[in-house]
Amino acid sequence: MLIATKEITIQNETFTLTNQRALFLEKEKALILSDLHVGKTAHFRKNGIALANHIMKSDLERLSALIEYFQPEKCMVVGDLLHAGDNSDVDEFCQWRNQYPDLKFYLIEGNHDRISEHLEKKLCLDFKESLLEIGSFTFIHDFDKERQGFQITGHIHPGIVLNSAVKSIRLPCFALSENQLLLPAFSEFTGLDTKNLPKKSKFFVFTDEGIYEV
């Protein structure tokens, strides 16, 4: 798996975007992602839709590769770590999590994160709140129009459509606007929203080979 990177500067801080649906903030030694949706495949199976569990396995393999590459001190999930509470996929995630006992795991809660006290302990979370402020940045799952300052968010699963003479393709992306950095969904088992994106944004699309500003 190739990890391609692109550095961008936001309010004098350097963020490293990757083509593996996550970014790294060197100052905080933090790997940052959103919308992992652990348990989504198990939820579908429970409701009679046969899906192989290799989907989540692939997501966790990419996350492991990013941890090995950046050697972060913390992993921050900006909402929707889970999809539908506790299930067999969560057990698999916890086994994966136990490989990194020294890695602090932060969750900024999303709309899918219905987490009981028991489940919070099971997940070995070091932090769980509705938002997190670090310097001039607010990490929050969905953009809050009432808040001042710069927000790093998820929730939307952003994507854009690229047109050519032959066909149109939809690709996930990072969206950067004046007061927001919108992260792509980390899980590949998600749809793409190509309409509800921040206005006047720069878009950073990515493929297996690299990251491109469009």
XYZ file of N, CA, C and O in Angstrom:
856
model
N 0.839 -1.196 0.000
C 0.000 0.000 0.000
C 0.874 1.246 0.000
O 1.765 1.383 0.845
N 0.638 2.142 -0.931
C 1.394 3.381 -1.023
C 0.739 4.461 -0.170
O -0.467 4.688 -0.265
N 1.532 5.115 0.679
C 1.060 6.281 1.421
C 1.660 7.516 0.772
O 2.869 7.761 0.864
N 0.824 8.279 0.085
C 1.245 9.546 -0.518
C 0.806 10.675 0.402
O -0.237 10.591 1.061
N 1.580 11.747 0.461
C 1.295 12.843 1.383
C 1.356 14.186 0.673
O 1.997 14.337 -0.366
N 0.675 15.157 1.282
C 0.724 16.539 0.793
C 0.571 17.453 1.997
O -0.389 17.324 2.761
N 1.496 18.369 2.178
C 1.432 19.288 3.301
C 0.655 20.545 2.932
O 0.827 21.087 1.841
N -0.208 20.960 3.850
C -0.920 22.221 3.706
C -0.752 23.010 5.000
O -0.505 22.433 6.067
N -0.856 24.329 4.905
C -0.711 25.185 6.080
C -2.044 25.849 6.389
O -2.663 26.462 5.514
N -2.481 25.697 7.623
C -3.717 26.331 8.096
C -3.374 27.100 9.361
O -2.907 26.519 10.342
N -3.575 28.401 9.331
C -3.293 29.256 10.480
C -1.909 28.964 11.065
O -1.748 28.750 12.270
N -0.932 28.920 10.187
C 0.480 28.744 10.541
C 0.815 27.367 11.117
O 1.922 27.175 11.653
N -0.100 26.424 11.008
C 0.169 25.047 11.419
C 0.217 24.155 10.182
O -0.594 24.317 9.253
N 1.141 23.210 10.179
C 1.299 22.313 9.049
C 0.535 21.018 9.289
O 0.742 20.332 10.302
N -0.347 20.701 8.356
C -1.082 19.442 8.366
C -0.613 18.610 7.169
O -0.430 19.136 6.071
N -0.451 17.323 7.372
C -0.056 16.424 6.294
C -1.253 15.583 5.881
O -1.712 14.711 6.637
N -1.785 15.865 4.695
C -2.872 15.062 4.151
C -2.294 13.778 3.581
O -1.158 13.746 3.108
N -3.079 12.711 3.596
C -2.649 11.457 2.981
C -3.715 10.957 2.017
O -4.895 11.328 2.113
N -3.282 10.095 1.101
C -4.229 9.461 0.189
C -4.922 8.267 0.838
O -5.663 7.548 0.169
N -4.705 8.067 2.124
C -5.360 6.989 2.869
C -6.419 7.526 3.819
O -6.675 6.980 4.882
N -7.022 8.677 3.435
C -8.214 9.202 4.107
C -7.964 9.682 5.540
O -8.867 9.643 6.386
N -6.772 10.126 5.827
C -6.455 10.645 7.155
C -5.412 11.742 7.009
O -4.830 11.924 5.933
N -5.180 12.483 8.104
C -4.134 13.500 8.093
C -3.331 13.399 9.379
O -3.739 12.753 10.354
N -2.172 14.037 9.356
C -1.284 14.005 10.513
C -0.934 15.432 10.902
O -0.614 16.267 10.041
N -1.013 15.711 12.203
C -0.632 17.011 12.753
C 0.633 16.805 13.578
O 0.587 16.264 14.690
N 1.763 17.213 13.011
C 3.070 16.953 13.620
C 3.184 17.571 15.006
O 3.721 16.953 15.932
N 2.671 18.788 15.171
C 2.809 19.483 16.454
C 2.213 18.682 17.601
O 2.730 18.684 18.716
N 1.109 17.975 17.333
C 0.430 17.189 18.353
C 0.783 15.707 18.286
O 0.292 14.918 19.099
N 1.617 15.323 17.298
C 1.902 13.902 17.051
C 0.594 13.112 16.954
O 0.436 12.023 17.518
N -0.358 13.687 16.204
C -1.709 13.142 16.156
C -2.084 12.705 14.746
O -1.961 13.483 13.790
N -2.551 11.471 14.635
C -3.169 10.971 13.418
C -4.661 11.251 13.538
O -5.293 10.882 14.539
N -5.220 11.922 12.534
C -6.594 12.420 12.623
C -7.414 11.863 11.478
O -7.004 11.920 10.313
N -8.585 11.311 11.809
C -9.484 10.760 10.804
C -10.915 10.901 11.286
O -11.170 11.299 12.422
N -11.846 10.550 10.415
C -13.259 10.668 10.765
C -14.047 9.541 10.111
O -13.635 8.963 9.104
N -15.168 9.201 10.719
C -16.149 8.300 10.111
C -15.561 6.929 9.767
O -15.560 6.484 8.622
N -15.078 6.265 10.812
C -14.589 4.901 10.652
C -15.747 3.905 10.565
O -15.662 2.875 9.902
N -16.843 4.189 11.262
C -18.077 3.392 11.185
C -17.843 1.910 11.468
O -18.317 1.028 10.736
N -17.110 1.634 12.549
C -16.923 0.250 12.983
C -18.284 -0.360 13.325
O -19.080 0.244 14.040
N -18.529 -1.552 12.829
C -19.784 -2.253 13.116
C -20.822 -2.140 12.023
O -21.895 -2.721 12.120
N -20.515 -1.409 10.968
C -21.501 -1.233 9.909
C -21.782 -2.541 9.177
O -22.934 -2.879 8.898
N -20.729 -3.307 8.867
C -20.956 -4.567 8.157
C -21.710 -5.562 9.043
O -22.600 -6.263 8.560
N -21.359 -5.617 10.334
C -22.070 -6.525 11.242
C -23.530 -6.113 11.383
O -24.427 -6.957 11.476
N -23.785 -4.814 11.393
C -25.160 -4.302 11.473
C -25.958 -4.744 10.248
O -27.115 -5.178 10.373
N -25.357 -4.677 9.067
C -26.040 -5.121 7.854
C -26.299 -6.623 7.895
O -27.371 -7.089 7.491
N -25.305 -7.393 8.353
C -25.488 -8.837 8.435
C -26.618 -9.198 9.393
O -27.423 -10.089 9.124
N -26.670 -8.490 10.512
C -27.728 -8.733 11.497
C -29.101 -8.491 10.902
O -30.086 -9.127 11.294
N -29.168 -7.592 9.934
C -30.446 -7.262 9.301
C -30.648 -7.989 7.968
O -31.435 -7.549 7.125
N -29.933 -9.095 7.779
C -30.202 -9.979 6.663
C -29.485 -9.668 5.370
O -29.803 -10.262 4.327
N -28.511 -8.733 5.405
C -27.760 -8.396 4.197
C -26.360 -8.979 4.338
O -25.572 -8.560 5.195
N -26.054 -9.964 3.524
C -24.793 -10.694 3.651
C -23.621 -9.845 3.156
O -23.531 -9.513 1.972
N -22.741 -9.477 4.073
C -21.540 -8.723 3.730
C -20.337 -9.380 4.398
O -20.401 -9.776 5.564
N -19.255 -9.508 3.660
C -18.042 -10.087 4.228
C -17.383 -9.088 5.168
O -17.478 -7.872 4.980
N -16.691 -9.603 6.195
C -16.057 -8.701 7.156
C -14.703 -8.197 6.682
O -14.007 -7.498 7.420
N -14.301 -8.531 5.441
C -13.019 -8.039 4.946
C -13.035 -6.524 4.746
O -11.988 -5.887 4.640
N -14.247 -5.921 4.690
C -14.354 -4.472 4.500
C -13.725 -3.743 5.680
O -12.869 -2.871 5.525
N -14.139 -4.121 6.903
C -13.556 -3.477 8.070
C -12.095 -3.882 8.239
O -11.249 -3.065 8.649
N -11.768 -5.119 7.927
C -10.381 -5.565 8.019
C -9.481 -4.699 7.155
O -8.392 -4.305 7.575
N -9.941 -4.368 5.962
C -9.169 -3.504 5.069
C -8.984 -2.112 5.671
O -7.891 -1.534 5.600
N -10.041 -1.558 6.270
C -9.932 -0.244 6.922
C -8.889 -0.271 8.036
O -8.066 0.644 8.160
N -8.906 -1.322 8.848
C -7.970 -1.406 9.968
C -6.544 -1.644 9.492
O -5.588 -1.165 10.119
N -6.378 -2.349 8.394
C -5.045 -2.535 7.829
C -4.472 -1.201 7.361
O -3.286 -0.919 7.553
N -5.323 -0.361 6.743
C -4.859 0.966 6.331
C -4.500 1.808 7.545
O -3.505 2.545 7.539
N -5.296 1.703 8.595
C -5.023 2.477 9.806
C -3.716 2.011 10.448
O -2.913 2.837 10.904
N -3.476 0.722 10.462
C -2.212 0.202 10.999
C -1.030 0.725 10.196
O 0.014 1.095 10.764
N -1.172 0.742 8.881
C -0.086 1.235 8.023
C 0.213 2.699 8.318
O 1.386 3.121 8.344
N -0.821 3.501 8.553
C -0.622 4.917 8.882
C 0.054 5.088 10.242
O 0.905 5.963 10.418
N -0.302 4.243 11.190
C 0.328 4.296 12.511
C 1.811 3.943 12.398
O 2.671 4.592 13.000
N 2.123 2.928 11.619
C 3.524 2.557 11.425
C 4.298 3.677 10.713
O 5.466 3.930 11.005
N 3.648 4.340 9.781
C 4.300 5.377 8.978
C 4.586 6.640 9.791
O 5.692 7.188 9.762
N 3.579 7.109 10.532
C 3.714 8.389 11.238
C 4.184 8.243 12.687
O 4.638 9.226 13.277
N 4.018 7.061 13.283
C 4.385 6.850 14.685
C 3.719 7.889 15.595
O 4.398 8.601 16.363
N 2.390 8.024 15.523
C 1.712 9.052 16.326
C 1.667 8.675 17.797
O 1.780 7.502 18.173
N 1.481 9.693 18.627
C 1.258 9.471 20.050
C -0.226 9.355 20.360
O -0.604 8.785 21.388
N -1.047 9.921 19.470
C -2.496 9.814 19.675
C -3.192 9.640 18.330
O -2.702 10.093 17.287
N -4.319 8.986 18.380
C -5.190 8.829 17.214
C -6.511 9.508 17.563
O -7.143 9.169 18.567
N -6.905 10.473 16.733
C -8.113 11.247 17.000
C -9.155 10.943 15.928
O -8.903 11.145 14.736
N -10.320 10.477 16.368
C -11.425 10.203 15.455
C -12.454 11.304 15.617
O -13.037 11.471 16.693
N -12.679 12.071 14.540
C -13.581 13.224 14.611
C -15.012 12.765 14.288
O -15.641 13.179 13.332
N -15.492 11.850 15.122
C -16.879 11.424 15.027
C -17.108 10.153 14.238
O -16.405 9.823 13.295
N -18.154 9.437 14.667
C -18.603 8.190 14.052
C -17.497 7.144 13.987
O -17.231 6.534 12.944
N -16.873 6.932 15.144
C -16.018 5.759 15.290
C -16.863 4.503 15.077
O -16.438 3.571 14.385
N -18.048 4.484 15.681
C -18.954 3.342 15.571
C -20.091 3.661 14.612
O -20.300 4.807 14.217
N -20.818 2.605 14.266
C -21.973 2.793 13.384
C -23.288 2.487 14.091
O -24.260 3.222 13.907
N -23.318 1.421 14.887
C -24.595 1.014 15.491
C -24.377 0.341 16.836
O -24.840 -0.768 17.085
N -23.649 0.996 17.720
C -23.443 0.446 19.044
C -22.495 -0.742 19.043
O -21.603 -0.861 18.201
N -22.696 -1.647 19.988
C -21.816 -2.793 20.194
C -22.247 -3.970 19.335
O -23.428 -4.298 19.267
N -21.284 -4.601 18.655
C -21.567 -5.831 17.911
C -20.247 -6.571 17.669
O -19.211 -6.191 18.199
N -20.290 -7.619 16.871
C -19.101 -8.458 16.683
C -17.946 -7.688 16.035
O -16.776 -7.983 16.298
N -18.248 -6.732 15.179
C -17.186 -5.928 14.576
C -16.455 -5.094 15.623
O -15.247 -4.852 15.512
N -17.170 -4.646 16.637
C -16.546 -3.879 17.713
C -15.558 -4.758 18.470
O -14.469 -4.300 18.858
N -15.907 -6.028 18.663
C -14.970 -6.960 19.301
C -13.681 -7.054 18.487
O -12.577 -7.056 19.052
N -13.808 -7.140 17.170
C -12.637 -7.217 16.303
C -11.818 -5.927 16.381
O -10.580 -5.961 16.402
N -12.505 -4.793 16.421
C -11.801 -3.518 16.550
C -11.016 -3.463 17.850
O -9.866 -3.015 17.865
N -11.611 -3.923 18.944
C -10.935 -3.871 20.241
C -9.693 -4.761 20.241
O -8.676 -4.418 20.855
N -9.761 -5.906 19.564
C -8.579 -6.753 19.431
C -7.485 -6.016 18.661
O -6.303 -6.081 19.018
N -7.879 -5.329 17.610
C -6.918 -4.517 16.853
C -6.334 -3.418 17.740
O -5.116 -3.198 17.747
N -7.178 -2.745 18.484
C -6.764 -1.626 19.350
C -5.720 -2.072 20.364
O -4.787 -1.311 20.679
N -5.827 -3.292 20.841
C -4.916 -3.794 21.866
C -3.485 -3.964 21.360
O -2.562 -4.160 22.157
N -3.289 -3.884 20.050
C -1.931 -3.952 19.498
C -1.132 -2.681 19.800
O 0.093 -2.683 19.647
N -1.843 -1.607 20.179
C -1.195 -0.305 20.348
C -1.487 0.245 21.751
O -2.162 1.270 21.901
N -0.955 -0.410 22.775
C -1.279 0.009 24.152
C -0.775 1.401 24.508
O -1.320 2.044 25.413
N 0.256 1.872 23.821
C 0.810 3.188 24.144
C 0.186 4.325 23.330
O 0.511 5.495 23.548
N -0.670 3.974 22.401
C -1.320 4.974 21.549
C -2.581 5.484 22.227
O -3.501 4.707 22.509
N -2.636 6.771 22.508
C -3.841 7.337 23.109
C -4.918 7.465 22.033
O -4.633 7.846 20.902
N -6.138 7.140 22.412
C -7.229 7.118 21.449
C -8.292 8.121 21.873
O -8.885 7.993 22.943
N -8.498 9.146 21.024
C -9.443 10.221 21.304
C -10.662 10.079 20.396
O -10.520 9.853 19.197
N -11.828 10.261 20.976
C -13.065 10.272 20.191
C -13.811 11.575 20.411
O -14.170 11.917 21.541
N -14.018 12.311 19.340
C -14.947 13.430 19.338
C -16.261 12.851 18.844
O -16.357 12.398 17.709
N -17.264 12.827 19.683
C -18.458 12.039 19.413
C -19.223 12.518 18.174
O -19.402 13.711 17.959
N -19.676 11.547 17.394
C -20.517 11.815 16.238
C -21.936 11.326 16.470
O -22.256 10.746 17.515
N -22.790 11.520 15.494
C -24.191 11.159 15.651
C -24.419 9.650 15.758
O -25.446 9.195 16.275
N -23.468 8.838 15.295
C -23.608 7.382 15.396
C -22.990 6.818 16.677
O -23.162 5.628 16.950
N -22.287 7.643 17.423
C -21.529 7.129 18.563
C -22.394 7.028 19.818
O -22.283 7.831 20.750
N -23.237 6.021 19.836
C -24.074 5.746 21.013
C -23.286 4.784 21.909
O -23.304 3.564 21.709
N -22.598 5.352 22.896
C -21.615 4.591 23.649
C -21.963 4.587 25.134
O -21.964 5.640 25.789
N -22.265 3.402 25.667
C -22.534 3.244 27.085
C -21.216 3.305 27.862
O -20.123 3.249 27.286
N -21.325 3.394 29.169
C -20.126 3.400 30.006
C -19.338 2.101 29.833
O -18.107 2.112 29.748
N -20.053 0.993 29.747
C -19.402 -0.313 29.535
C -18.669 -0.336 28.204
O -17.513 -0.793 28.126
N -19.311 0.152 27.158
C -18.692 0.129 25.837
C -17.499 1.085 25.777
O -16.486 0.786 25.122
N -17.565 2.197 26.474
C -16.440 3.137 26.506
C -15.199 2.469 27.094
O -14.086 2.622 26.571
N -15.385 1.709 28.174
C -14.257 0.990 28.767
C -13.743 -0.083 27.819
O -12.534 -0.294 27.692
N -14.643 -0.770 27.153
C -14.263 -1.822 26.211
C -13.411 -1.266 25.076
O -12.455 -1.908 24.630
N -13.735 -0.062 24.625
C -13.010 0.564 23.522
C -11.671 1.156 23.949
O -10.877 1.563 23.098
N -11.429 1.215 25.268
C -10.177 1.774 25.798
C -9.940 3.202 25.307
O -8.850 3.551 24.836
N -10.962 4.031 25.425
C -10.843 5.423 25.004
C -10.124 6.241 26.077
O -10.398 6.105 27.266
N -9.239 7.113 25.640
C -8.550 8.018 26.554
C -9.261 9.366 26.662
O -8.994 10.144 27.582
N -10.143 9.635 25.707
C -10.864 10.919 25.683
C -12.147 10.715 24.897
O -12.145 10.089 23.834
N -13.270 11.229 25.413
C -14.545 11.174 24.699
C -15.361 12.396 25.074
O -15.831 12.527 26.202
N -15.497 13.312 24.131
C -16.287 14.524 24.344
C -16.935 14.919 23.021
O -16.594 14.394 21.957
N -17.844 15.891 23.087
C -18.541 16.334 21.881
C -17.664 17.213 20.994
O -17.939 17.358 19.801
N -16.609 17.805 21.573
C -15.655 18.579 20.784
C -14.339 18.654 21.535
O -14.251 18.347 22.728
N -13.303 19.059 20.811
C -11.982 19.208 21.403
C -11.345 20.460 20.825
O -11.313 20.636 19.599
N -10.840 21.323 21.680
C -10.158 22.532 21.247
C -8.656 22.382 21.476
O -8.218 22.059 22.584
N -7.894 22.583 20.410
C -6.432 22.566 20.485
C -5.933 23.831 19.812
O -6.077 23.995 18.591
N -5.375 24.739 20.593
C -4.944 26.011 20.049
C -6.116 26.750 19.417
O -7.163 26.929 20.042
N -5.958 27.148 18.172
C -7.021 27.884 17.486
C -7.969 26.975 16.717
O -8.844 27.460 15.993
N -7.829 25.658 16.887
C -8.650 24.706 16.142
C -9.684 24.037 17.044
O -9.387 23.674 18.187
N -10.882 23.871 16.503
C -11.926 23.098 17.169
C -12.189 21.844 16.351
O -12.512 21.923 15.163
N -12.052 20.702 16.988
C -12.366 19.423 16.360
C -13.783 19.055 16.770
O -14.078 18.892 17.960
N -14.656 18.916 15.773
C -16.072 18.666 16.030
C -16.637 17.886 14.853
O -16.197 18.073 13.714
N -17.567 16.981 15.125
C -18.013 16.070 14.064
C -18.708 16.795 12.913
O -18.374 16.592 11.752
N -19.672 17.640 13.242
C -20.423 18.368 12.222
C -20.204 19.864 12.423
O -20.198 20.341 13.556
N -20.041 20.587 11.350
C -19.742 22.015 11.423
C -20.820 22.762 12.197
O -22.019 22.590 11.976
N -20.397 23.604 13.128
C -21.295 24.387 13.968
C -21.238 25.845 13.521
O -20.240 26.534 13.741
N -22.291 26.308 12.904
C -22.331 27.670 12.378
C -22.276 28.720 13.476
O -21.948 29.883 13.209
N -22.599 28.347 14.700
C -22.625 29.308 15.801
C -21.245 29.514 16.420
O -21.040 30.447 17.193
N -20.309 28.659 16.110
C -18.977 28.745 16.711
C -18.057 29.636 15.892
O -18.131 29.681 14.671
N -17.169 30.325 16.593
C -16.148 31.129 15.945
C -14.893 30.282 15.757
O -14.699 29.271 16.407
N -14.024 30.729 14.867
C -12.747 30.055 14.701
C -12.782 28.968 13.647
O -13.782 28.775 12.933
N -11.681 28.235 13.563
C -11.503 27.223 12.524
C -11.891 25.850 13.063
O -11.462 25.447 14.137
N -12.710 25.126 12.278
C -13.213 23.824 12.703
C -12.704 22.714 11.779
O -12.674 22.877 10.560
N -12.311 21.617 12.384
C -11.937 20.403 11.648
C -13.030 19.381 11.892
O -13.296 18.999 13.044
N -13.680 18.953 10.816
C -14.937 18.210 10.930
C -14.946 16.967 10.046
O -14.066 16.747 9.219
N -15.995 16.179 10.236
C -16.276 15.035 9.380
C -17.742 15.055 8.982
O -18.274 16.082 8.580
N -18.391 13.895 9.113
C -19.839 13.748 8.989
C -20.362 13.709 7.552
O -21.230 12.899 7.227
N -19.872 14.560 6.675
C -20.465 14.723 5.350
C -20.046 13.612 4.376
O -20.764 13.322 3.427
N -18.895 12.975 4.606
C -18.315 12.022 3.634
C -18.122 12.718 2.282
O -18.706 12.324 1.269
N -17.298 13.757 2.224
C -17.233 14.594 1.020
C -16.633 13.870 -0.183
O -15.723 13.051 -0.066
N -17.158 14.221 -1.339
C -16.630 13.718 -2.599
C -16.906 14.727 -3.696
O -17.768 15.606 -3.546
N -16.152 14.655 -4.777
C -16.405 15.537 -5.912
C -16.470 14.705 -7.190
O -15.965 13.576 -7.255
N -17.086 15.285 -8.193
C -17.225 14.641 -9.497
C -16.228 15.271 -10.455
O -16.186 16.496 -10.606
N -15.419 14.452 -11.089
C -14.480 14.915 -12.106
C -14.968 14.424 -13.460
O -15.227 13.225 -13.649
N -15.091 15.352 -14.396
C -15.619 15.028 -15.723
C -14.502 15.019 -16.763
O -13.601 15.849 -16.736
N -14.590 14.069 -17.654
C -13.677 14.020 -18.797
C -14.508 13.800 -20.051
O -15.739 13.653 -19.993
N -13.859 13.787 -21.186
C -14.576 13.558 -22.446
C -15.146 12.152 -22.513
O -16.080 11.888 -23.287
N -14.604 11.251 -21.711
C -15.012 9.849 -21.781
C -16.057 9.513 -20.726
O -17.079 8.887 -21.012
N -15.825 9.944 -19.477
C -16.739 9.576 -18.397
C -16.572 10.519 -17.220
O -15.656 11.355 -17.184
N -17.453 10.356 -16.251
C -17.370 11.090 -14.993
C -17.020 10.110 -13.881
O -17.494 8.973 -13.872
N -16.179 10.555 -12.951
C -15.852 9.717 -11.807
C -16.070 10.506 -10.523
O -15.936 11.727 -10.496
N -16.429 9.796 -9.472
C -16.636 10.383 -8.146
C -15.493 9.940 -7.243
O -15.219 8.739 -7.135
N -14.855 10.898 -6.593
C -13.719 10.589 -5.740
C -13.897 11.243 -4.377
O -14.406 12.362 -4.280
N -13.476 10.561 -3.304
C -13.485 11.200 -1.985
C -12.449 12.308 -1.946
O -11.509 12.337 -2.746
N -12.610 13.215 -0.995
C -11.702 14.366 -0.952
C -11.659 14.986 0.437
O -12.523 14.727 1.291
N -10.643 15.811 0.653
C -10.614 16.797 1.726
C -11.159 18.100 1.133
O -10.875 18.418 -0.024
N -11.912 18.851 1.922
C -12.420 20.146 1.473
C -11.955 21.231 2.453
O -12.251 21.159 3.644
N -11.220 22.196 1.944
C -10.661 23.256 2.769
C -11.288 24.585 2.400
O -11.195 25.035 1.257
N -11.931 25.209 3.384
C -12.503 26.542 3.184
C -11.905 27.498 4.206
O -10.990 27.140 4.958
N -12.419 28.706 4.245
C -11.835 29.743 5.099
C -11.843 29.368 6.573
O -10.919 29.698 7.320
N -12.880 28.662 7.027
C -12.991 28.361 8.452
C -13.256 26.880 8.743
O -13.724 26.527 9.823
N -12.940 26.001 7.771
C -13.229 24.581 7.972
C -12.316 23.704 7.120
O -12.034 24.004 5.957
N -11.870 22.607 7.728
C -11.271 21.506 6.980
C -12.181 20.301 7.180
O -12.327 19.799 8.298
N -12.806 19.870 6.101
C -13.742 18.746 6.121
C -12.992 17.489 5.702
O -12.413 17.438 4.610
N -13.008 16.483 6.571
C -12.268 15.254 6.328
C -13.100 14.246 5.543
O -14.320 14.167 5.713
N -12.457 13.436 4.720
C -13.171 12.347 4.056
C -13.529 11.265 5.071
O -12.928 11.179 6.153
N -14.505 10.444 4.740
C -14.797 9.277 5.572
C -13.626 8.310 5.472
O -13.164 7.985 4.377
N -13.139 7.844 6.624
C -12.008 6.921 6.591
C -12.426 5.561 6.029
O -11.693 4.944 5.267
N -13.593 5.089 6.419
C -14.047 3.797 5.913
C -14.377 3.884 4.427
O -14.999 4.843 3.967
N -13.958 2.874 3.703
C -14.292 2.828 2.276
C -15.727 2.366 2.056
O -16.247 2.464 0.937
N -16.378 1.869 3.123
C -17.757 1.390 3.020
C -18.719 2.520 3.390
O -19.493 2.440 4.333
N -18.618 3.628 2.658
C -19.496 4.781 2.871
C -19.816 5.392 1.509
O -19.074 5.215 0.544
N -20.908 6.121 1.458
C -21.230 6.862 0.252
C -20.450 8.169 0.198
O -19.695 8.503 1.110
N -20.637 8.905 -0.900
C -19.995 10.206 -1.067
C -21.067 11.269 -1.255
O -21.998 11.092 -2.039
N -20.922 12.367 -0.540
C -21.811 13.515 -0.698
C -21.090 14.540 -1.570
O -20.088 15.127 -1.159
N -21.589 14.745 -2.760
C -20.962 15.686 -3.694
C -21.704 17.023 -3.754
O -21.344 17.888 -4.548
N -22.719 17.194 -2.928
C -23.550 18.395 -3.016
C -23.430 19.313 -1.801
O -23.396 20.538 -1.956
N -23.401 18.748 -0.604
C -23.454 19.571 0.610
C -22.058 19.898 1.129
O -21.722 19.654 2.285
N -21.248 20.495 0.280
C -19.863 20.794 0.621
C -19.706 22.266 0.972
O -20.488 23.107 0.525
N -18.704 22.602 1.788
C -18.500 24.013 2.139
C -18.279 24.875 0.893
O -17.604 24.459 -0.056
N -18.858 26.059 0.896
C -18.719 26.958 -0.244
C -17.297 27.514 -0.319
O -16.605 27.637 0.679
N -16.881 27.827 -1.534
C -15.574 28.422 -1.810
C -14.441 27.576 -1.232
O -13.510 28.075 -0.588
N -14.514 26.271 -1.457
C -13.514 25.344 -0.939
C -12.454 25.018 -1.975
O -12.709 25.041 -3.180
N -11.268 24.683 -1.470
C -10.276 23.970 -2.253
C -10.484 22.488 -1.984
O -10.747 22.088 -0.843
N -10.361 21.679 -3.021
C -10.570 20.253 -2.866
C -9.271 19.505 -3.130
O -8.559 19.784 -4.095
N -8.997 18.559 -2.257
C -7.832 17.694 -2.411
C -8.345 16.273 -2.598
O -8.802 15.630 -1.640
N -8.310 15.799 -3.836
C -8.766 14.444 -4.139
C -7.564 13.508 -4.079
O -6.406 13.943 -4.166
N -7.838 12.229 -3.926
C -6.725 11.289 -3.808
C -7.063 9.971 -4.486
O -8.221 9.582 -4.623
N -6.012 9.321 -4.939
C -6.098 8.009 -5.552
C -5.047 7.135 -4.865
O -4.377 7.569 -3.939
N -4.887 5.928 -5.360
C -3.849 5.055 -4.816
C -2.450 5.630 -5.033
O -1.509 5.294 -4.323
N -2.318 6.516 -6.035
C -0.998 7.016 -6.407
C -0.634 8.354 -5.757
O 0.539 8.673 -5.588
N -1.623 9.188 -5.415
C -1.250 10.491 -4.894
C -2.434 11.354 -4.511
O -3.585 10.898 -4.490
N -2.142 12.635 -4.196
C -3.145 13.624 -3.795
C -3.034 14.805 -4.758
O -1.935 15.268 -5.062
N -4.192 15.313 -5.186
C -4.190 16.352 -6.206
C -5.183 17.441 -5.813
O -6.322 17.163 -5.444
N -4.753 18.698 -5.913
C -5.642 19.821 -5.647
C -6.420 20.141 -6.915
O -5.855 20.235 -8.003
N -7.749 20.294 -6.755
C -8.590 20.613 -7.927
C -9.473 21.804 -7.586
O -9.666 22.147 -6.425
